[in-house]
Amino acid sequence: MRINCPLCGARDSREFHYRGSAKLIDRPLPEQGRAAMFDYVYIRDNPAGVTRELWHHRNGCRAWLVVARDTTSHKILSVELAADRGRVRS
Amino acid sequence: MRYSAFKVIWNGLGGNRGWKPVWRNPQPRSRYDVIIIGGGGHGLATAYYLAKKYGVTNVAVLERGYLGGGNVGRNTTVVRANYMLDGNSQFYSHSLKLWETLAQELNYNVMLSQRGCLMLAHSDGQMDAMARRGNMIHMQGDDAELWEAATVRRHLPYLDFDNARFPIRGGLMQWRAGTARHDAVAWGFARGADRLGVDLIQNCAVTGFHIRNGRVLGVETTRGTIAADKVGMTVAGRSSEVGQMAGLRLPIESHVLQAFVTEGLKPLIDTVVSFGMGHFYISQSDKGGLVYGGDLDGYNSYAQRGNLPMVEHVAEAGMALMPMLGKARMLRSWGGIMDMTMDGSPIIDKTPIEGLYFNGGWCYGGFKAVPGSGDVFAHLIATGRSHEVAEKYRIDRFQTGDLIDEEGTGATPNLH
C-alpha cells in the first residue's frame, strides 16, 4: 500500500503507524458519561468496505492523517490531515 | 461407515471404490431447534457436541461457502495450552484435553502430533516471566518445563543462540502441545455431526435475522427463511458483519494474519518453536513444508490477503532466529481474517437478544480452541448457562472491567 500524504506525497505504508478507527478523534467529554466513553474505547463499527482510520506518518512528516480505505480491497480512497478535521469540528 | 485399519485394507484391496461421501448435502428445512451460523471448526464442533452431549439433533449449520473453507483451513495448525491468565488458562487446558482424545471420539484421524511447543526467552526478564508462566500452567494442571539455554541448544542446535540483539537465554517447553491436521478437524466434526442427524447446509449465506420483542425467531438466508428457537454465531473474522445484522455492536476489529509454507524438506524441526522477540513461530508439516507466521499486518482488513512488508518482516524474524531458513524456498503465503477483540481473548456468551448466542473474537487462538469452543458453546446453547471453563468469556467484560488481556497491551486489537 502507498499512502498519499498531503504533505509528503505518495509514500510506502511502512513509513506510517496505524492507530485505528477515525472515531478516536472524537473523544467524548466527561459529562457525556461512562456509556459514551465505553463506546469510544471498546466498540468498533469494523465495516467490510470503506472505513475511515487514523494513520501517523511516523517516519515522515509526523502528521496524523485520516485515511478512507476499503477493507475488502485495501484500496485507499482519500487522505486528509487529521488536524484539518479537528479544526472543522471546533 | 466406521473407519478402522481393517476398512482401509479392505477398501484398498477393492481399488478404493468402497468409500462413500461422509456427509449428506441436505436441503434446508423451514425450521430447526438450533441454527449455527458458520460451518468452520467452531460451528461444526458446536453442532457435534450439541447432538452428542445434549441430544439436540434438530440442528442446522449454515455455511456461506464450503465446510471448513475459512480460518480452520488457513491456520498454522498449532495446538497448545500455555496460557497464563485466569479465564484463558482453564479454557485452553480443557480444549487440549479434548484434543488428546479427539481422534477416538470422532473416529477420524485428526493427526494430532504432540511434538511440543517451545517459547523462547531472550533476556533474564523474559526467563523470569517464563518461570512464572510455567508455574501458572502447572497450577492449571498442564505441563511446562523451563529450559536453560544449554537444554535448548541440545534439542534445537540450529537456532542462532548468540544473536547480538536477541541471544537465546532459554525457553518454556510444553510437551503436550503440538500440531494437528487442520482440515481433518473440520471434516471429522462435520462427519460426526452429520451422522448424529445435523444438517450441514453449504452455499447458504445468512443475510438477516428475524427478531421480535428482543427474541430471535430465525434467519433470512440466500436459500430462504429458516426459523429456529436458538441461533449461535460462530463466524470469527466476520463477527462484526453478521453481528450488525442483529444490531450487535461488538468490541472487535477484523485484521489480516499471514501464514507461509516452504517447499517440502526432509525432517528438520521436530517441535513448534516461537521466537520470543519477533513474534515468529514455526513448525514442520507432515508433508515436510516449514509452516510459519508472525504478526498481523496491522490494519483492519477483510481481504484474506496481506501485503509484502509483513512478508519481509516475518522472513527477517525467521532468519534472525534460524539462519538456515534462508536456504529454503518459500512456496506459498496466504492470509486469514482474525476477529481481534479489544483484550485479545475470545467471547462466548449470550447476547442481549434472547435466543441469540455469540462465539467469536478468537484472535490468533482459534484453531487450538476448536474442540473446547464447540464443547462449551454447545453447553451454553443447550443449558443457557456458561460452561465453567468459559464463564470469564463474557460479552460485557469490557464494560465491567474484567478484561483478559494476556499480552497486556490494552484496547489495541492490532497488538494482541
Short mmCIF file of N, CA, C and O in Angstrom, two decimals, chain B residues 332-392:
data_model
loop_
_atom_site.label_atom_id
_atom_site.label_comp_id
_atom_site.label_asym_id
_atom_site.label_seq_id
_atom_site.Cartn_x
_atom_site.Cartn_y
_atom_site.Cartn_z
N ARG B 332 4.38 -20.72 -0.62
CA ARG B 332 3.10 -20.02 -0.65
C ARG B 332 2.96 -19.13 0.57
O ARG B 332 3.54 -19.41 1.61
N SER B 333 2.16 -18.08 0.42
CA SER B 333 1.72 -17.32 1.60
C SER B 333 0.25 -17.03 1.40
O SER B 333 -0.24 -16.99 0.27
N TRP B 334 -0.45 -16.88 2.50
CA TRP B 334 -1.89 -16.63 2.40
C TRP B 334 -2.31 -15.85 3.63
O TRP B 334 -1.52 -15.69 4.57
N GLY B 335 -3.52 -15.35 3.62
CA GLY B 335 -3.99 -14.56 4.76
C GLY B 335 -5.34 -15.02 5.23
O GLY B 335 -6.14 -15.56 4.46
N GLY B 336 -5.59 -14.84 6.50
CA GLY B 336 -6.90 -15.14 7.08
C GLY B 336 -7.38 -13.93 7.86
O GLY B 336 -6.57 -13.11 8.30
N ILE B 337 -8.70 -13.82 8.00
CA ILE B 337 -9.25 -12.68 8.74
C ILE B 337 -9.41 -13.06 10.20
O ILE B 337 -10.09 -14.04 10.52
N MET B 338 -8.77 -12.30 11.07
CA MET B 338 -8.82 -12.57 12.51
C MET B 338 -9.83 -11.63 13.15
O MET B 338 -9.80 -10.43 12.91
N ASP B 339 -10.68 -12.20 13.98
CA ASP B 339 -11.56 -11.42 14.85
C ASP B 339 -10.70 -10.97 16.03
O ASP B 339 -10.50 -11.72 16.97
N MET B 340 -10.20 -9.74 16.01
CA MET B 340 -9.35 -9.29 17.11
C MET B 340 -10.21 -8.53 18.13
O MET B 340 -10.77 -7.48 17.82
N THR B 341 -10.30 -9.07 19.33
CA THR B 341 -11.06 -8.36 20.36
C THR B 341 -10.18 -7.31 21.02
O THR B 341 -8.97 -7.28 20.83
N MET B 342 -10.79 -6.50 21.84
CA MET B 342 -10.07 -5.39 22.46
C MET B 342 -9.15 -5.85 23.59
O MET B 342 -8.34 -5.06 24.07
N ASP B 343 -9.27 -7.09 24.05
CA ASP B 343 -8.31 -7.58 25.05
C ASP B 343 -7.57 -8.83 24.58
O ASP B 343 -6.80 -9.41 25.34
N GLY B 344 -7.82 -9.25 23.34
CA GLY B 344 -7.07 -10.38 22.80
C GLY B 344 -7.62 -11.74 23.21
O GLY B 344 -7.00 -12.76 22.92
N SER B 345 -8.76 -11.77 23.89
CA SER B 345 -9.35 -13.05 24.30
C SER B 345 -10.74 -13.18 23.68
O SER B 345 -11.37 -12.18 23.36
N PRO B 346 -11.20 -14.42 23.54
CA PRO B 346 -12.47 -14.64 22.84
C PRO B 346 -13.69 -14.28 23.68
O PRO B 346 -13.58 -13.99 24.88
N ILE B 347 -14.84 -14.32 23.03
CA ILE B 347 -16.12 -14.07 23.67
C ILE B 347 -17.02 -15.27 23.38
O ILE B 347 -17.17 -15.66 22.22
N ILE B 348 -17.56 -15.90 24.43
CA ILE B 348 -18.55 -16.98 24.25
C ILE B 348 -19.65 -16.67 25.25
O ILE B 348 -19.47 -16.86 26.45
N ASP B 349 -20.77 -16.15 24.77
CA ASP B 349 -21.76 -15.68 25.72
C ASP B 349 -23.13 -15.53 25.05
O ASP B 349 -23.23 -15.60 23.82
N LYS B 350 -24.13 -15.32 25.89
CA LYS B 350 -25.43 -14.90 25.38
C LYS B 350 -25.28 -13.47 24.87
O LYS B 350 -24.33 -12.78 25.23
N THR B 351 -26.26 -13.04 24.08
CA THR B 351 -26.28 -11.64 23.66
C THR B 351 -27.51 -10.99 24.28
O THR B 351 -28.36 -11.69 24.85
N PRO B 352 -27.63 -9.68 24.15
CA PRO B 352 -28.84 -9.03 24.67
C PRO B 352 -30.11 -9.52 23.98
O PRO B 352 -31.21 -9.28 24.48
N ILE B 353 -29.97 -10.19 22.83
CA ILE B 353 -31.14 -10.72 22.12
C ILE B 353 -31.39 -12.14 22.59
O ILE B 353 -30.50 -13.00 22.49
N GLU B 354 -32.56 -12.40 23.11
CA GLU B 354 -32.85 -13.72 23.66
C GLU B 354 -32.79 -14.78 22.56
O GLU B 354 -33.36 -14.61 21.48
N GLY B 355 -32.10 -15.85 22.85
CA GLY B 355 -32.01 -16.94 21.87
C GLY B 355 -30.86 -16.78 20.89
O GLY B 355 -30.60 -17.68 20.10
N LEU B 356 -30.16 -15.64 20.93
CA LEU B 356 -29.01 -15.45 20.05
C LEU B 356 -27.73 -15.55 20.88
O LEU B 356 -27.56 -14.83 21.86
N TYR B 357 -26.86 -16.47 20.49
CA TYR B 357 -25.64 -16.74 21.24
C TYR B 357 -24.44 -16.37 20.38
O TYR B 357 -24.45 -16.57 19.17
N PHE B 358 -23.41 -15.88 21.05
CA PHE B 358 -22.23 -15.39 20.31
C PHE B 358 -20.98 -16.17 20.68
O PHE B 358 -20.68 -16.40 21.85
N ASN B 359 -20.25 -16.57 19.66
CA ASN B 359 -18.95 -17.21 19.84
C ASN B 359 -18.02 -16.59 18.82
O ASN B 359 -18.24 -16.73 17.61
N GLY B 360 -17.00 -15.88 19.27
CA GLY B 360 -16.11 -15.22 18.31
C GLY B 360 -14.97 -14.52 19.02
O GLY B 360 -14.70 -14.76 20.19
N GLY B 361 -14.32 -13.64 18.26
CA GLY B 361 -13.19 -12.92 18.83
C GLY B 361 -12.02 -13.82 19.14
O GLY B 361 -11.34 -13.65 20.16
N TRP B 362 -11.74 -14.76 18.25
CA TRP B 362 -10.71 -15.76 18.55
C TRP B 362 -9.29 -15.27 18.33
O TRP B 362 -8.33 -15.98 18.63
N CYS B 363 -9.15 -14.07 17.79
CA CYS B 363 -7.80 -13.52 17.58
C CYS B 363 -6.93 -14.56 16.89
O CYS B 363 -7.34 -15.15 15.92
N TYR B 364 -5.72 -14.81 17.41
CA TYR B 364 -4.85 -15.81 16.81
C TYR B 364 -5.21 -17.22 17.24
O TYR B 364 -4.66 -18.17 16.73
N GLY B 365 -6.07 -17.36 18.27
CA GLY B 365 -6.10 -18.62 19.02
C GLY B 365 -7.19 -19.57 18.64
O GLY B 365 -7.50 -20.49 19.38
N GLY B 366 -7.79 -19.40 17.47
CA GLY B 366 -8.99 -20.15 17.16
C GLY B 366 -8.78 -21.64 16.94
O GLY B 366 -9.61 -22.44 17.35
N PHE B 367 -7.70 -22.02 16.29
CA PHE B 367 -7.58 -23.42 15.91
C PHE B 367 -7.44 -24.34 17.11
O PHE B 367 -8.15 -25.33 17.24
N LYS B 368 -6.54 -23.99 18.02
CA LYS B 368 -6.34 -24.84 19.19
C LYS B 368 -7.59 -24.92 20.06
O LYS B 368 -7.76 -25.83 20.84
N ALA B 369 -8.48 -23.94 19.87
CA ALA B 369 -9.68 -23.86 20.71
C ALA B 369 -10.84 -24.66 20.15
O ALA B 369 -11.86 -24.79 20.83
N VAL B 370 -10.71 -25.19 18.93
CA VAL B 370 -11.88 -25.75 18.24
C VAL B 370 -12.69 -26.73 19.09
O VAL B 370 -13.88 -26.50 19.31
N PRO B 371 -12.09 -27.81 19.63
CA PRO B 371 -12.94 -28.73 20.39
C PRO B 371 -13.48 -28.09 21.68
O PRO B 371 -14.66 -28.28 22.02
N GLY B 372 -12.66 -27.33 22.36
CA GLY B 372 -13.09 -26.69 23.60
C GLY B 372 -14.21 -25.71 23.34
O GLY B 372 -15.22 -25.67 24.06
N SER B 373 -14.06 -24.91 22.30
CA SER B 373 -15.05 -23.91 21.95
C SER B 373 -16.38 -24.56 21.60
O SER B 373 -17.45 -24.13 22.06
N GLY B 374 -16.31 -25.64 20.78
CA GLY B 374 -17.55 -26.34 20.42
C GLY B 374 -18.23 -26.91 21.64
O GLY B 374 -19.46 -26.81 21.80
N ASP B 375 -17.44 -27.48 22.53
CA ASP B 375 -17.99 -28.11 23.73
C ASP B 375 -18.68 -27.08 24.63
O ASP B 375 -19.82 -27.27 25.05
N VAL B 376 -18.00 -25.97 24.90
CA VAL B 376 -18.59 -25.00 25.83
C VAL B 376 -19.72 -24.21 25.18
O VAL B 376 -20.67 -23.80 25.86
N PHE B 377 -19.65 -24.00 23.88
CA PHE B 377 -20.73 -23.26 23.20
C PHE B 377 -21.98 -24.13 23.13
O PHE B 377 -23.09 -23.64 23.32
N ALA B 378 -21.79 -25.43 22.90
CA ALA B 378 -22.94 -26.35 22.92
C ALA B 378 -23.57 -26.34 24.31
O ALA B 378 -24.79 -26.33 24.45
N HIS B 379 -22.74 -26.33 25.34
CA HIS B 379 -23.23 -26.27 26.72
C HIS B 379 -24.07 -25.02 26.94
O HIS B 379 -25.16 -25.06 27.50
N LEU B 380 -23.55 -23.89 26.47
CA LEU B 380 -24.25 -22.61 26.64
C LEU B 380 -25.60 -22.63 25.92
O LEU B 380 -26.62 -22.22 26.48
N ILE B 381 -25.60 -23.11 24.68
CA ILE B 381 -26.83 -23.10 23.89
C ILE B 381 -27.84 -24.09 24.48
O ILE B 381 -29.03 -23.78 24.58
N ALA B 382 -27.35 -25.25 24.90
CA ALA B 382 -28.29 -26.29 25.39
C ALA B 382 -28.83 -25.96 26.77
O ALA B 382 -30.01 -26.19 27.04
N THR B 383 -27.99 -25.42 27.65
CA THR B 383 -28.42 -25.24 29.04
C THR B 383 -28.74 -23.79 29.39
O THR B 383 -29.35 -23.53 30.42
N GLY B 384 -28.29 -22.86 28.55
CA GLY B 384 -28.49 -21.45 28.86
C GLY B 384 -27.51 -20.90 29.88
O GLY B 384 -27.58 -19.74 30.25
N ARG B 385 -26.58 -21.74 30.33
CA ARG B 385 -25.57 -21.28 31.29
C ARG B 385 -24.18 -21.47 30.70
O ARG B 385 -23.91 -22.43 29.98
N SER B 386 -23.25 -20.58 31.07
CA SER B 386 -21.87 -20.73 30.60
C SER B 386 -21.25 -21.97 31.21
O SER B 386 -21.49 -22.30 32.37
N HIS B 387 -20.45 -22.66 30.43
CA HIS B 387 -19.64 -23.76 30.94
C HIS B 387 -18.62 -23.20 31.92
O HIS B 387 -18.14 -22.08 31.75
N GLU B 388 -18.28 -23.98 32.94
CA GLU B 388 -17.42 -23.41 34.00
C GLU B 388 -16.05 -22.97 33.47
O GLU B 388 -15.45 -22.06 34.04
N VAL B 389 -15.54 -23.57 32.40
CA VAL B 389 -14.22 -23.14 31.91
C VAL B 389 -14.33 -21.92 31.00
O VAL B 389 -13.31 -21.38 30.57
N ALA B 390 -15.55 -21.50 30.67
CA ALA B 390 -15.70 -20.37 29.74
C ALA B 390 -16.48 -19.22 30.36
O ALA B 390 -16.90 -18.31 29.65
N GLU B 391 -16.67 -19.26 31.67
CA GLU B 391 -17.55 -18.25 32.25
C GLU B 391 -16.92 -16.86 32.32
O GLU B 391 -17.61 -15.88 32.55
N LYS B 392 -15.62 -16.78 32.07
CA LYS B 392 -14.99 -15.44 32.04
C LYS B 392 -15.08 -14.80 30.66
O LYS B 392 -14.72 -13.63 30.50
#
